[in-house]
Amino acid sequence: MNAMNAQLPDQHGRIKRKLRISLTDRCNFRCTYCMPEHPAWLPRAQLLSGPELLRLAGLFVDQGITQIRLTGGEPLLRPDLMAVVDQLQDLKSRGLKRISMTTNASRMAPVASRLVQAGIDDFNVSLDAIDGDTFARMTGRGIAPVLKGIAALQDAGAPVKINAVVVRGQNEHQVLPLLQWCMQRGLSLRYIEYMPLDAPGHWQRQNVVGEDDILAAIGAAHTVEKLPRGPDPASPYLVDGHFPMGIISTVTHPFCASCDRLRITATGELYTCLFSRTGTPLGASLRAGDDDPAIVHLLRRAVWNKEPGYASTPGPVERPLLMHAMGG
Ligand code: SAM
Ligand code: SF4
């Protein structure tokens, strides 16, 4: 089998196509649902260098990954981001089809057009509220640079999707204003249920605003039509007959059976599931001098052994790695 038609299956028959790469665990925001107030960052020397990261990414593409999403922490904090994006483009000749980014966009305005020109195909921007006070309470930072960043991406002609985590008692009153703001600007929108991946003991089931609650809030002012589910983790809907909206309902309607994603942390640990307790240290293997076939053997074995997912073991995961280090 050559690289262009390679496949990366797990023992449950799911073929992996998407890889999320966390470029750094560091972030300039302090979203309450993502990290503790005083996070401990990893020592810089432990983060994969650009060449190490590109070597790993290439091995995944050779095994059948067709979409890479750059995330973090905040990917825009990575000093060599432009070089990484430029060199990832070379993987398009080896079977990679899309390079995307998930970002808080607070530092996007000055670099948006360069990133689009460098070949980032689409962007997901986190925006949990359109009301500035609510946004500041949830993220610890101001909303103005984020709105500027979103506008710069739109001006540069990039496809932009807004991601909003909905947490009870914090921003459920923003479900409708966010929708209307996105509709006015032609930005597609996905709501995300609050998942138990933040600081230990912080997540409470009663603070999850579920897919049904979100639909009820929207249904009070708009028509909402359910669409057939595709490979995307979001349940798709059409609002008022024309506006695409999605809900990622990991907690109330897990989509594990169709999961086609893998994740590597900024230190090169492979997590085959967002909720895995442990990862496979591909970065350490690479730094120990292992050759490509040895690393490929490790990664294929880890993917094959992927657990069924959140649907089979719901609830908080006990592990030191929090959401900001995993990359969402
Ligand atoms: N800093 C970037 C950002 O915020 O878009 C990228 C990293 S962030 C960890 C990736 C995604 O994870 C964001 O959309 C964020 O809202 C989401 N996220 C973080 N913690 C979450 C949680 N506990 N439950 C659900 N989504 C979460
Ligand atoms: Fe940072 Fe993104 Fe986590 Fe917010 S969700 S703290 S922006 S990594």
Coordinates of C-alpha atoms in Angstrom, one line a residue, residues 116-295:
V116 CA -4.1 32.5 4.8
Q117 CA -1.5 33.1 2.1
A118 CA 0.8 30.5 3.7
G119 CA -2.0 27.9 3.2
I120 CA -4.1 27.5 6.3
D121 CA -7.4 26.4 4.7
D122 CA -9.8 27.3 7.5
F123 CA -10.0 28.6 11.1
N124 CA -12.1 27.8 14.1
V125 CA -12.3 30.8 16.5
S126 CA -13.4 30.4 20.1
L127 CA -16.0 33.0 21.1
D128 CA -18.2 32.0 24.1
A129 CA -20.1 35.3 24.4
I130 CA -20.7 38.5 22.4
D131 CA -21.3 40.5 25.5
G132 CA -17.9 41.8 26.6
D133 CA -18.4 41.4 30.4
T134 CA -19.5 37.8 30.0
F135 CA -16.6 37.1 27.7
A136 CA -14.1 38.6 30.2
R137 CA -15.5 36.6 33.1
M138 CA -15.1 33.4 31.1
T139 CA -11.7 34.0 29.5
G140 CA -10.0 36.4 31.8
R141 CA -9.3 38.7 28.8
G142 CA -11.0 41.4 26.7
I143 CA -13.1 40.7 23.7
A144 CA -12.0 43.6 21.4
P145 CA -8.8 41.9 20.0
V146 CA -10.7 38.7 19.3
L147 CA -13.4 40.6 17.3
K148 CA -10.6 42.3 15.4
G149 CA -9.0 39.0 14.7
I150 CA -12.2 37.5 13.3
A151 CA -12.7 40.5 11.1
A152 CA -9.2 40.3 9.8
L153 CA -9.7 36.6 8.9
Q154 CA -12.9 37.5 7.1
D155 CA -11.2 40.3 5.2
A156 CA -8.5 37.8 4.2
G157 CA -11.2 35.6 2.7
A158 CA -10.7 32.7 5.1
P159 CA -13.5 30.3 6.0
V160 CA -14.2 30.9 9.8
K161 CA -16.3 28.9 12.2
I162 CA -17.1 30.2 15.7
N163 CA -16.8 27.7 18.6
A164 CA -18.8 28.5 21.8
V165 CA -18.5 26.4 24.9
V166 CA -21.8 26.8 26.9
V167 CA -21.5 26.6 30.7
R168 CA -24.5 26.9 33.0
G169 CA -24.4 30.0 35.2
Q170 CA -21.9 31.7 32.9
N171 CA -23.0 32.2 29.3
E172 CA -26.3 30.3 28.5
H173 CA -27.9 33.7 28.1
Q174 CA -25.5 34.2 25.1
V175 CA -26.8 31.3 23.0
L176 CA -29.2 33.5 21.0
P177 CA -27.1 36.7 20.8
L178 CA -24.1 34.7 19.5
L179 CA -26.3 33.0 16.9
Q180 CA -27.7 36.3 15.7
W181 CA -24.3 37.9 15.6
C182 CA -22.9 35.0 13.5
M183 CA -25.9 35.0 11.2
Q184 CA -25.5 38.7 10.5
R185 CA -21.8 38.2 9.6
G186 CA -22.1 34.9 7.7
L187 CA -20.0 33.1 10.2
S188 CA -21.0 29.5 10.9
L189 CA -21.4 28.5 14.5
R190 CA -20.9 25.5 16.7
Y191 CA -21.9 25.2 20.3
I192 CA -19.8 22.8 22.4
E193 CA -21.0 21.1 25.6
Y194 CA -18.8 21.7 28.6
M195 CA -16.6 18.6 28.9
P196 CA -14.9 17.2 32.1
L197 CA -11.3 18.0 31.0
D198 CA -10.5 21.1 33.0
A199 CA -8.9 21.6 36.4
P200 CA -9.6 18.6 38.7
G201 CA -12.8 18.8 40.6
H202 CA -14.0 21.8 38.7
W203 CA -16.5 20.2 36.2
Q204 CA -20.0 19.5 37.5
R205 CA -22.6 17.7 35.4
Q206 CA -25.2 20.2 36.3
N207 CA -23.2 23.0 34.6
V208 CA -23.4 21.3 31.2
V209 CA -25.9 23.0 29.0
G210 CA -26.9 20.1 26.8
E211 CA -27.8 19.9 23.1
D212 CA -31.6 19.9 24.0
D213 CA -31.3 23.0 26.1
I214 CA -29.4 24.9 23.4
L215 CA -32.0 23.8 20.8
A216 CA -34.8 25.0 23.1
A217 CA -33.2 28.4 23.5
I218 CA -32.8 28.9 19.8
G219 CA -36.2 27.4 19.0
A220 CA -37.8 30.2 21.0
A221 CA -36.9 32.7 18.3
H222 CA -36.0 30.7 15.1
T223 CA -36.9 27.6 13.2
V224 CA -34.4 24.8 13.6
E225 CA -34.2 21.8 11.3
K226 CA -32.1 18.7 12.0
L227 CA -29.8 17.6 9.1
P228 CA -28.4 14.1 8.5
R229 CA -25.2 13.5 10.5
G230 CA -21.9 13.4 8.6
P231 CA -18.3 12.6 9.8
D232 CA -18.1 16.0 11.7
P233 CA -18.4 15.7 15.5
A234 CA -21.2 18.3 15.6
S235 CA -24.8 17.4 15.1
P236 CA -25.8 19.6 12.1
Y237 CA -28.8 21.9 12.0
L238 CA -30.2 24.6 9.7
V239 CA -31.6 27.7 11.3
D240 CA -34.4 29.6 9.6
G241 CA -33.9 27.4 6.6
H242 CA -30.5 28.8 5.6
F243 CA -28.0 29.2 8.4
P244 CA -25.8 26.1 9.2
M245 CA -25.3 25.6 13.0
G246 CA -23.8 22.6 14.8
I247 CA -23.7 21.3 18.4
I248 CA -20.9 19.1 19.7
S249 CA -22.7 17.1 22.4
T250 CA -20.0 14.9 23.7
V251 CA -21.6 14.7 27.1
T252 CA -25.3 14.2 26.2
H253 CA -25.0 12.4 22.8
P254 CA -21.4 11.1 22.4
F255 CA -20.3 10.5 18.8
C256 CA -17.5 8.0 19.6
A257 CA -18.7 5.4 17.1
S258 CA -17.7 7.6 14.2
C259 CA -14.6 9.2 15.7
D260 CA -11.8 9.7 13.1
R261 CA -9.5 11.8 15.1
L262 CA -6.1 11.6 16.8
R263 CA -4.2 14.1 18.9
I264 CA -0.6 14.8 19.6
T265 CA 0.5 17.1 22.4
A266 CA 3.2 19.7 22.1
T267 CA 5.7 17.1 23.6
G268 CA 4.7 14.6 20.9
E269 CA 2.5 12.3 23.0
L270 CA -0.2 10.6 21.0
Y271 CA -3.6 10.5 22.5
T272 CA -6.0 8.4 20.5
C273 CA -9.0 9.8 22.4
L274 CA -9.7 13.2 24.1
F275 CA -10.5 11.2 27.2
S276 CA -7.6 8.7 27.2
R277 CA -5.9 8.4 30.6
T278 CA -2.4 8.0 29.1
G279 CA -0.7 8.8 25.8
T280 CA 2.0 7.1 23.7
P281 CA 5.3 9.0 23.9
L282 CA 6.2 9.3 20.2
G283 CA 8.2 12.5 20.9
A284 CA 10.4 10.6 23.4
S285 CA 10.9 7.8 20.9
L286 CA 12.0 10.2 18.3
R287 CA 14.4 11.9 20.7
A288 CA 15.8 8.5 21.8
G289 CA 16.9 8.1 18.1
D290 CA 14.3 5.6 17.0
D291 CA 14.0 5.4 13.2
D292 CA 10.8 6.0 11.2
P293 CA 9.7 2.4 11.0
A294 CA 10.0 2.0 14.8
I295 CA 7.9 5.1 15.4

